[in-house]
Amino acid sequence: NVKFDKNSFLNAKETFIDTGRIKRYHSFTGRSIDAGLNGACDCNGLMIADDMVSGIEEALNVSRLNSLYMKVNNDLITRVKMGGKMLWIGTRWSLHDPMGRRIRLFENDAEFTKRRIKVISIPALNENGECNFEYLFGKGYSTDYYQQIKRTYEDNNDLASFLAQYQQEPIERSGLLFPSVKEYNGILPSDTPDRKFAYCDIAWGGGDFTSMPICYQFGDVGYIVDWVFTPENKMITRPQVINSIIKHKLSSVRFEKNNGGDEYKEYVETALLKKGYRCNISSRTTTINKQVKIYEHAPEISELYFLETKLRSKQYSQGVQQLISYTGLDKKQHDDAPDSLAGLIDMKNEVVKAPTVEFFKRPF
C-alpha cells in the first residue's frame, strides 16, 4: 500500500504520482506508448505495459505492428534500468505483436539465455470446451456463456477473433493456410462410398494430439465423417481408435510410424483380430518435413468436406479449430490436425484404379 504524507504530490493531468517529495523522475508514471516517454520516466522497479495493441484494426496491419514494436524498443524498454522488471498484460492478437516477438526473442536467441521469462496464458475454454473462470456463488463466467460467444464468432466466419480474444491464440489472418473449410450437412452422396479409410497421427500425451480423421471417398471427393482428436494418453486413445475403425467399417488405416507408431499400430491390429475384424493396417515413416508436407497438400486438404458446426463432436470441433488456425509461422503451434489430413491425402493419392476390360469390334 502507498501512504501519502503532506509532501506527496499528485497530478492527474500529467499522469504521475510522487511520494515523499517531488522528484525529477516520478514515483509512479502512467502514459500512452504514443505520448513520449523519454525524459518523462526512468524505471528501476516495475514497468507495466497493458494492452499495447489497440484492437483488431491494428492487429491486422503488420506495418502498424512493426511500428508499434519500434516504439516499444526505442521508447519503452530503454526506460527500464538494469535490474528493473517488466510485466506485460494484453490480448495475444498476433504473432507479430510486441509480446509475441519478445517471447520468441527470449526463448530462441542465445543472447537471452540468462534472462528470466514467465508466460501465463489461460484460455477461456479448456481442451474439453469447459470454462476456466467459473467460480462459486455465481461469480466468474459459465461454460455456456463462452460457448455462446464462440458460436456468434463462428456464425460470422470469424473464429480467428474468438481464438485471439478469448483463447490467447494469436492468429495471422493473412497467413492462414486454411481460413475456412468446405462443409456438408451430414448427408452423403450415397450409402456406398468407393472407399472408407483413415490416417492416424499418434501422440503419447503431453499436449500433443492423437489425430485420426476418417474419410469416406466418393469418386475424387472426400468427406470427413468422424475424427478422433484428443490429447489423452494411449490408454484412452487406443480404445477410441479401435472402436472408430469398427464403427465405420474402415477398409484401411495407416499409422504414423515415427515416435513409436509401430507399437501403437501392432496393439490396434491385435485388438481388431481378437474382435474378429479384418482391416488393412499399415504404417509409414515420414521423412519429409511436416510443414513442407502440409503446404504441399494444402490445396487438396481444402477440397475435403467437413461436417457443419452443429453436427460436430467435441473432438471433431477441436480438430477443425486447430486446422483453421494453422499458419506454420509459429514453431510451437500445434500441427497434428493438418499433418494427419496431409497423411490422409497421401493415402488417397496412392490408390491406383483397377484395370478395366473393354470389348470392341475387331478392326480387321
Short mmCIF file of C-alpha atoms in Angstrom, two decimals:
data_model
loop_
_atom_site.label_atom_id
_atom_site.label_comp_id
_atom_site.label_asym_id
_atom_site.label_seq_id
_atom_site.Cartn_x
_atom_site.Cartn_y
_atom_site.Cartn_z
CA ASN A 1 0.00 0.00 0.00
CA VAL A 2 1.24 3.50 -0.82
CA LYS A 3 0.93 6.01 2.03
CA PHE A 4 0.81 9.67 1.11
CA ASP A 5 2.14 12.24 3.55
CA LYS A 6 1.71 16.01 3.45
CA ASN A 7 4.55 16.29 0.94
CA SER A 8 3.02 13.82 -1.53
CA PHE A 9 2.23 15.34 -4.89
CA LEU A 10 -0.44 14.11 -7.32
CA ASN A 11 -1.08 15.47 -10.78
CA ALA A 12 -3.82 13.74 -12.80
CA LYS A 13 -3.22 15.86 -15.87
CA GLU A 14 0.43 14.88 -16.06
CA THR A 15 -0.43 11.26 -15.09
CA PHE A 16 2.14 10.89 -12.34
CA ILE A 17 2.29 10.45 -8.57
CA ASP A 18 5.16 11.44 -6.32
CA THR A 19 5.53 10.13 -2.78
CA GLY A 20 7.54 11.89 -0.08
CA ARG A 21 8.67 14.72 -2.34
CA ILE A 22 8.53 15.92 -5.93
CA LYS A 23 11.18 14.09 -7.97
CA ARG A 24 12.87 14.52 -11.32
CA TYR A 25 11.64 11.05 -12.26
CA HIS A 26 8.34 10.48 -10.53
CA SER A 27 7.46 7.62 -8.19
CA PHE A 28 4.64 6.44 -10.48
CA THR A 29 4.11 7.47 -14.10
CA GLY A 30 1.38 6.30 -16.47
CA ARG A 31 1.40 7.26 -20.14
CA SER A 32 0.36 6.08 -23.58
CA ILE A 33 3.05 4.48 -25.72
CA ASP A 34 2.47 7.36 -28.15
CA ALA A 35 2.77 10.10 -25.52
CA GLY A 36 6.57 10.18 -25.43
CA LEU A 37 8.36 8.53 -22.54
CA ASN A 38 11.89 9.84 -22.97
CA GLY A 39 12.65 12.30 -20.20
CA ALA A 40 9.32 11.59 -18.52
CA CYS A 41 10.21 8.45 -16.59
CA ASP A 42 13.01 6.15 -15.53
CA CYS A 43 12.21 2.69 -14.20
CA ASN A 44 14.35 0.76 -11.75
CA GLY A 45 11.38 -1.01 -10.16
CA LEU A 46 8.43 -2.36 -12.16
CA MET A 47 7.33 -1.37 -15.64
CA ILE A 48 3.76 -2.45 -16.52
CA ALA A 49 2.50 -2.40 -20.11
CA ASP A 50 -1.20 -3.07 -20.62
CA ASP A 51 -2.87 -3.80 -23.98
CA MET A 52 -0.27 -2.23 -26.25
CA VAL A 53 -2.19 -3.41 -29.34
CA SER A 54 -5.24 -1.17 -29.58
CA GLY A 55 -7.52 -3.73 -31.24
CA ILE A 56 -8.30 -5.80 -34.30
CA GLU A 57 -7.62 -3.00 -36.80
CA GLU A 58 -4.04 -2.62 -35.61
CA ALA A 59 -3.60 -6.39 -35.21
CA LEU A 60 -4.47 -6.99 -38.87
CA ASN A 61 -1.91 -4.46 -40.07
CA VAL A 62 1.63 -5.88 -39.92
CA SER A 63 3.13 -2.47 -40.76
CA ARG A 64 1.41 -0.90 -37.76
CA LEU A 65 2.59 -3.76 -35.55
CA ASN A 66 6.16 -3.26 -36.75
CA SER A 67 5.85 0.45 -35.99
CA LEU A 68 4.47 -0.36 -32.53
CA TYR A 69 7.37 -2.70 -31.81
CA MET A 70 9.84 0.03 -32.78
CA LYS A 71 8.17 2.36 -30.25
CA VAL A 72 8.35 -0.35 -27.60
CA ASN A 73 12.04 -0.94 -28.30
CA ASN A 74 13.01 2.70 -28.56
CA ASP A 75 10.73 4.43 -26.03
CA LEU A 76 9.58 1.83 -23.51
CA ILE A 77 12.24 -0.82 -22.94
CA THR A 78 15.04 1.76 -22.91
CA ARG A 79 13.45 3.41 -19.86
CA VAL A 80 13.89 0.23 -17.78
CA LYS A 81 17.18 0.20 -15.88
CA MET A 82 19.28 -2.90 -15.28
CA GLY A 83 17.56 -4.92 -12.56
CA GLY A 84 14.14 -3.47 -13.36
CA LYS A 85 11.28 -5.87 -14.06
CA MET A 86 8.64 -5.81 -16.79
CA LEU A 87 5.04 -7.03 -16.58
CA TRP A 88 3.22 -7.09 -19.90
CA ILE A 89 -0.53 -7.73 -19.99
CA GLY A 90 -2.81 -7.96 -23.00
CA THR A 91 -4.69 -9.91 -25.65
CA ARG A 92 -2.46 -12.04 -27.87
CA TRP A 93 -3.80 -10.68 -31.13
CA SER A 94 -0.92 -11.50 -33.41
CA LEU A 95 2.34 -13.40 -33.72
CA HIS A 96 3.85 -10.04 -34.62
CA ASP A 97 2.60 -8.16 -31.56
CA PRO A 98 5.22 -6.91 -29.03
CA MET A 99 4.54 -9.70 -26.53
CA GLY A 100 4.88 -12.45 -29.15
CA ARG A 101 8.10 -11.03 -30.56
CA ARG A 102 9.57 -10.57 -27.09
CA ILE A 103 8.69 -14.15 -26.09
CA ARG A 104 10.33 -15.57 -29.23
CA LEU A 105 13.42 -13.48 -28.57
CA PHE A 106 13.77 -14.78 -25.02
CA GLU A 107 13.08 -18.40 -25.99
CA ASN A 108 15.15 -18.64 -29.19
CA ASP A 109 18.01 -16.15 -29.01
CA ALA A 110 21.25 -17.25 -27.33
CA GLU A 111 21.87 -13.70 -26.08
CA PHE A 112 18.87 -14.00 -23.75
CA THR A 113 19.61 -17.38 -22.16
CA LYS A 114 20.32 -15.77 -18.78
CA ARG A 115 17.18 -13.64 -18.80
CA ARG A 116 14.13 -14.94 -16.96
CA ILE A 117 10.69 -15.00 -18.54
CA LYS A 118 7.39 -16.43 -17.36
CA VAL A 119 4.37 -16.64 -19.65
CA ILE A 120 0.93 -17.03 -18.06
CA SER A 121 -1.78 -17.72 -20.63
CA ILE A 122 -5.16 -19.07 -19.50
CA PRO A 123 -7.77 -19.60 -22.23
CA ALA A 124 -11.47 -19.02 -21.60
CA LEU A 125 -12.24 -22.65 -22.52
CA ASN A 126 -10.02 -25.65 -21.78
CA GLU A 127 -9.35 -28.53 -24.18
CA ASN A 128 -12.69 -30.08 -23.19
CA GLY A 129 -14.60 -26.90 -24.03
CA GLU A 130 -15.21 -26.07 -20.35
CA CYS A 131 -14.80 -22.65 -18.76
CA ASN A 132 -11.62 -21.92 -16.80
CA PHE A 133 -13.22 -19.00 -14.94
CA GLU A 134 -16.33 -20.42 -13.31
CA TYR A 135 -16.30 -19.82 -9.55
CA LEU A 136 -18.55 -20.50 -6.58
CA PHE A 137 -21.51 -18.31 -5.62
CA GLY A 138 -22.28 -17.32 -9.22
CA LYS A 139 -19.01 -15.48 -9.74
CA GLY A 140 -16.91 -15.50 -12.89
CA TYR A 141 -18.28 -16.87 -16.15
CA SER A 142 -20.05 -20.07 -17.16
CA THR A 143 -19.19 -22.56 -19.90
CA ASP A 144 -22.47 -21.73 -21.67
CA TYR A 145 -21.54 -18.03 -21.65
CA TYR A 146 -18.29 -18.60 -23.53
CA GLN A 147 -19.73 -21.29 -25.81
CA GLN A 148 -22.45 -18.86 -26.90
CA ILE A 149 -19.86 -16.16 -27.60
CA LYS A 150 -17.83 -18.66 -29.59
CA ARG A 151 -20.91 -19.59 -31.63
CA THR A 152 -21.52 -15.95 -32.59
CA TYR A 153 -17.97 -15.71 -33.94
CA GLU A 154 -18.40 -18.99 -35.86
CA ASP A 155 -21.65 -17.69 -37.30
CA ASN A 156 -19.76 -14.66 -38.58
CA ASN A 157 -16.99 -16.89 -40.00
CA ASP A 158 -14.52 -15.15 -37.67
CA LEU A 159 -13.41 -17.87 -35.27
CA ALA A 160 -9.92 -16.39 -35.52
CA SER A 161 -11.00 -13.37 -33.47
CA PHE A 162 -12.50 -15.60 -30.78
CA LEU A 163 -9.28 -17.61 -30.55
CA ALA A 164 -7.26 -14.42 -30.12
CA GLN A 165 -9.50 -12.56 -27.67
CA TYR A 166 -10.67 -15.47 -25.53
CA GLN A 167 -8.24 -18.35 -26.09
CA GLN A 168 -4.99 -16.36 -26.25
CA GLU A 169 -4.09 -17.96 -29.58
CA PRO A 170 -2.70 -15.30 -31.92
CA ILE A 171 -3.97 -15.63 -35.45
CA GLU A 172 -2.41 -14.28 -38.62
CA ARG A 173 -5.40 -13.98 -40.92
CA SER A 174 -3.22 -13.09 -43.89
CA GLY A 175 -1.10 -16.18 -43.24
CA LEU A 176 -3.82 -18.72 -42.50
CA LEU A 177 -3.37 -21.78 -44.65
CA PHE A 178 -6.98 -22.94 -44.13
CA PRO A 179 -9.04 -19.84 -43.22
CA SER A 180 -12.24 -21.85 -43.71
CA VAL A 181 -13.34 -25.37 -44.66
CA LYS A 182 -15.94 -26.78 -47.01
CA GLU A 183 -18.94 -28.11 -45.08
CA TYR A 184 -21.74 -30.59 -45.69
CA ASN A 185 -24.96 -31.23 -43.76
CA GLY A 186 -24.22 -34.84 -42.82
CA ILE A 187 -25.96 -36.31 -45.86
CA LEU A 188 -23.53 -38.24 -48.08
CA PRO A 189 -23.88 -38.65 -51.87
CA SER A 190 -24.86 -42.32 -51.44
CA ASP A 191 -24.87 -45.17 -48.95
CA THR A 192 -21.97 -46.92 -50.66
CA PRO A 193 -18.75 -44.90 -50.74
CA ASP A 194 -15.98 -46.08 -53.05
CA ARG A 195 -13.61 -46.28 -50.10
CA LYS A 196 -13.55 -45.79 -46.32
CA PHE A 197 -10.16 -45.15 -44.74
CA ALA A 198 -8.30 -43.21 -42.04
CA TYR A 199 -4.85 -41.89 -41.18
CA CYS A 200 -3.70 -41.86 -37.55
CA ASP A 201 -1.01 -39.48 -36.30
CA ILE A 202 -0.40 -40.79 -32.79
CA ALA A 203 0.69 -38.89 -29.67
CA TRP A 204 1.59 -40.02 -26.20
CA GLY A 205 0.05 -37.09 -24.31
CA GLY A 206 1.98 -34.09 -23.06
CA GLY A 207 -0.05 -31.57 -25.06
CA ASP A 208 0.16 -33.22 -28.48
CA PHE A 209 -2.99 -34.69 -30.03
CA THR A 210 -3.66 -38.15 -31.39
CA SER A 211 -5.43 -37.28 -34.63
CA MET A 212 -7.32 -39.77 -36.82
CA PRO A 213 -9.61 -38.16 -39.41
CA ILE A 214 -11.96 -40.71 -41.02
CA CYS A 215 -12.72 -40.26 -44.71
CA TYR A 216 -15.48 -41.62 -46.95
CA GLN A 217 -14.47 -41.21 -50.59
CA PHE A 218 -16.90 -40.80 -53.49
CA GLY A 219 -15.03 -40.54 -56.77
CA ASP A 220 -12.33 -37.96 -56.15
CA VAL A 221 -14.23 -36.22 -53.35
CA GLY A 222 -13.51 -36.96 -49.69
CA TYR A 223 -15.88 -36.43 -46.74
CA ILE A 224 -14.51 -36.33 -43.18
CA VAL A 225 -17.33 -38.16 -41.41
CA ASP A 226 -15.66 -38.52 -38.00
CA TRP A 227 -12.48 -37.53 -36.19
CA VAL A 228 -10.62 -38.96 -33.21
CA PHE A 229 -8.78 -35.93 -31.88
CA THR A 230 -7.59 -35.89 -28.26
CA PRO A 231 -4.52 -35.02 -26.15
CA GLU A 232 -5.09 -38.02 -23.83
CA ASN A 233 -2.55 -40.83 -23.38
CA LYS A 234 -2.61 -44.17 -25.24
CA MET A 235 -4.75 -45.90 -22.58
CA ILE A 236 -7.56 -43.53 -23.59
CA THR A 237 -6.87 -43.10 -27.31
CA ARG A 238 -6.34 -46.74 -28.35
CA PRO A 239 -9.90 -47.86 -27.45
CA GLN A 240 -11.29 -44.81 -29.26
CA VAL A 241 -9.27 -45.60 -32.38
CA ILE A 242 -10.28 -49.30 -32.32
CA ASN A 243 -13.98 -48.52 -31.79
CA SER A 244 -13.97 -45.94 -34.60
CA ILE A 245 -12.41 -48.40 -37.06
CA ILE A 246 -15.10 -50.98 -36.31
CA LYS A 247 -17.95 -48.44 -36.16
CA HIS A 248 -17.19 -47.08 -39.64
CA LYS A 249 -16.18 -50.46 -41.11
CA LEU A 250 -12.94 -48.99 -42.41
CA SER A 251 -11.09 -50.96 -45.08
CA SER A 252 -7.65 -49.42 -44.44
CA VAL A 253 -5.89 -47.40 -41.75
CA ARG A 254 -2.34 -46.09 -41.78
CA PHE A 255 -0.38 -45.13 -38.66
CA GLU A 256 2.43 -42.62 -38.47
CA LYS A 257 5.48 -44.79 -37.79
CA ASN A 258 7.63 -42.07 -36.24
CA ASN A 259 7.89 -41.83 -32.46
CA GLY A 260 6.78 -45.36 -31.56
CA GLY A 261 3.97 -45.70 -34.08
CA ASP A 262 4.74 -49.36 -34.76
CA GLU A 263 3.95 -50.34 -31.17
CA TYR A 264 0.64 -48.46 -31.34
CA LYS A 265 -0.22 -49.99 -34.71
CA GLU A 266 0.54 -53.56 -33.55
CA TYR A 267 -1.63 -53.13 -30.47
CA VAL A 268 -4.58 -51.91 -32.57
CA GLU A 269 -4.08 -54.66 -35.15
CA THR A 270 -4.02 -57.39 -32.48
CA ALA A 271 -7.09 -55.96 -30.75
CA LEU A 272 -9.04 -55.89 -34.03
CA LEU A 273 -8.16 -59.51 -34.82
CA LYS A 274 -9.34 -60.59 -31.36
CA LYS A 275 -12.65 -58.91 -32.13
CA GLY A 276 -12.82 -60.76 -35.45
CA TYR A 277 -12.45 -57.60 -37.53
CA ARG A 278 -10.11 -57.60 -40.52
CA CYS A 279 -8.69 -54.33 -41.79
CA ASN A 280 -5.69 -53.34 -43.88
CA ILE A 281 -3.40 -51.81 -41.22
CA SER A 282 -0.12 -50.22 -42.29
CA SER A 283 2.49 -47.79 -41.00
CA ARG A 284 4.95 -45.48 -42.68
CA THR A 285 7.95 -43.43 -41.60
CA THR A 286 7.71 -39.80 -42.67
CA THR A 287 10.98 -38.28 -43.84
CA ILE A 288 9.50 -35.10 -45.33
CA ASN A 289 9.39 -32.08 -43.05
CA LYS A 290 5.88 -31.73 -41.56
CA GLN A 291 5.46 -28.13 -42.63
CA VAL A 292 6.58 -28.90 -46.19
CA LYS A 293 4.15 -31.83 -46.38
CA ILE A 294 1.25 -29.73 -45.07
CA TYR A 295 1.92 -26.89 -47.51
CA GLU A 296 2.32 -29.37 -50.37
CA HIS A 297 -1.08 -30.97 -49.69
CA ALA A 298 -2.90 -27.77 -48.64
CA PRO A 299 -4.88 -27.39 -51.91
CA GLU A 300 -6.22 -30.97 -51.65
CA ILE A 301 -6.97 -30.65 -47.91
CA SER A 302 -9.01 -27.55 -48.78
CA GLU A 303 -11.14 -29.68 -51.13
CA LEU A 304 -12.22 -32.09 -48.37
CA TYR A 305 -15.74 -31.71 -46.93
CA PHE A 306 -16.23 -31.39 -43.17
CA LEU A 307 -19.39 -31.71 -41.09
CA GLU A 308 -21.10 -28.40 -40.43
CA THR A 309 -20.54 -26.94 -36.95
CA LYS A 310 -23.73 -28.11 -35.23
CA LEU A 311 -23.09 -31.76 -36.23
CA ARG A 312 -19.51 -31.99 -34.96
CA SER A 313 -18.49 -33.84 -31.81
CA LYS A 314 -16.28 -32.06 -29.30
CA GLN A 315 -13.18 -33.79 -30.65
CA TYR A 316 -14.17 -33.10 -34.26
CA SER A 317 -14.61 -29.39 -33.42
CA GLN A 318 -11.18 -29.25 -31.80
CA GLY A 319 -9.62 -30.79 -34.91
CA VAL A 320 -11.26 -28.25 -37.23
CA GLN A 321 -10.34 -25.40 -34.88
CA GLN A 322 -6.67 -26.41 -34.94
CA LEU A 323 -6.79 -26.77 -38.72
CA ILE A 324 -8.23 -23.34 -39.47
CA SER A 325 -5.87 -21.61 -37.04
CA TYR A 326 -2.73 -23.17 -38.55
CA THR A 327 -0.20 -20.79 -40.11
CA GLY A 328 3.11 -22.65 -39.87
CA LEU A 329 4.73 -19.40 -38.67
CA ASP A 330 4.95 -20.37 -35.01
CA LYS A 331 7.29 -23.28 -34.19
CA LYS A 332 5.24 -24.13 -31.08
CA GLN A 333 1.92 -24.14 -32.89
CA HIS A 334 0.07 -27.48 -32.84
CA ASP A 335 0.06 -29.10 -36.28
CA ASP A 336 -1.49 -32.51 -35.52
CA ALA A 337 -4.74 -31.78 -37.41
CA PRO A 338 -3.23 -30.56 -40.71
CA ASP A 339 -0.44 -33.16 -40.52
CA SER A 340 -2.88 -36.07 -40.20
CA LEU A 341 -5.01 -34.69 -43.05
CA ALA A 342 -1.87 -34.44 -45.20
CA GLY A 343 -1.25 -38.13 -44.45
CA LEU A 344 -4.84 -38.87 -45.43
CA ILE A 345 -4.29 -37.14 -48.77
CA ASP A 346 -1.18 -39.27 -49.32
CA MET A 347 -3.33 -42.39 -48.87
CA LYS A 348 -5.99 -41.02 -51.20
CA ASN A 349 -3.46 -40.28 -53.95
CA GLU A 350 -1.76 -43.67 -53.75
CA VAL A 351 -4.80 -45.66 -54.81
CA VAL A 352 -4.43 -46.90 -58.37
CA LYS A 353 -7.66 -47.55 -60.22
CA ALA A 354 -8.23 -51.20 -61.08
CA PRO A 355 -7.63 -52.11 -64.76
CA THR A 356 -10.73 -52.39 -66.89
CA VAL A 357 -11.62 -54.72 -69.77
CA GLU A 358 -13.43 -53.38 -72.81
CA PHE A 359 -14.87 -55.33 -75.77
CA PHE A 360 -14.55 -53.82 -79.19
CA LYS A 361 -15.11 -54.85 -82.79
CA ARG A 362 -12.09 -56.39 -84.47
CA PRO A 363 -10.71 -53.77 -86.89
CA PHE A 364 -9.52 -56.35 -89.49
#
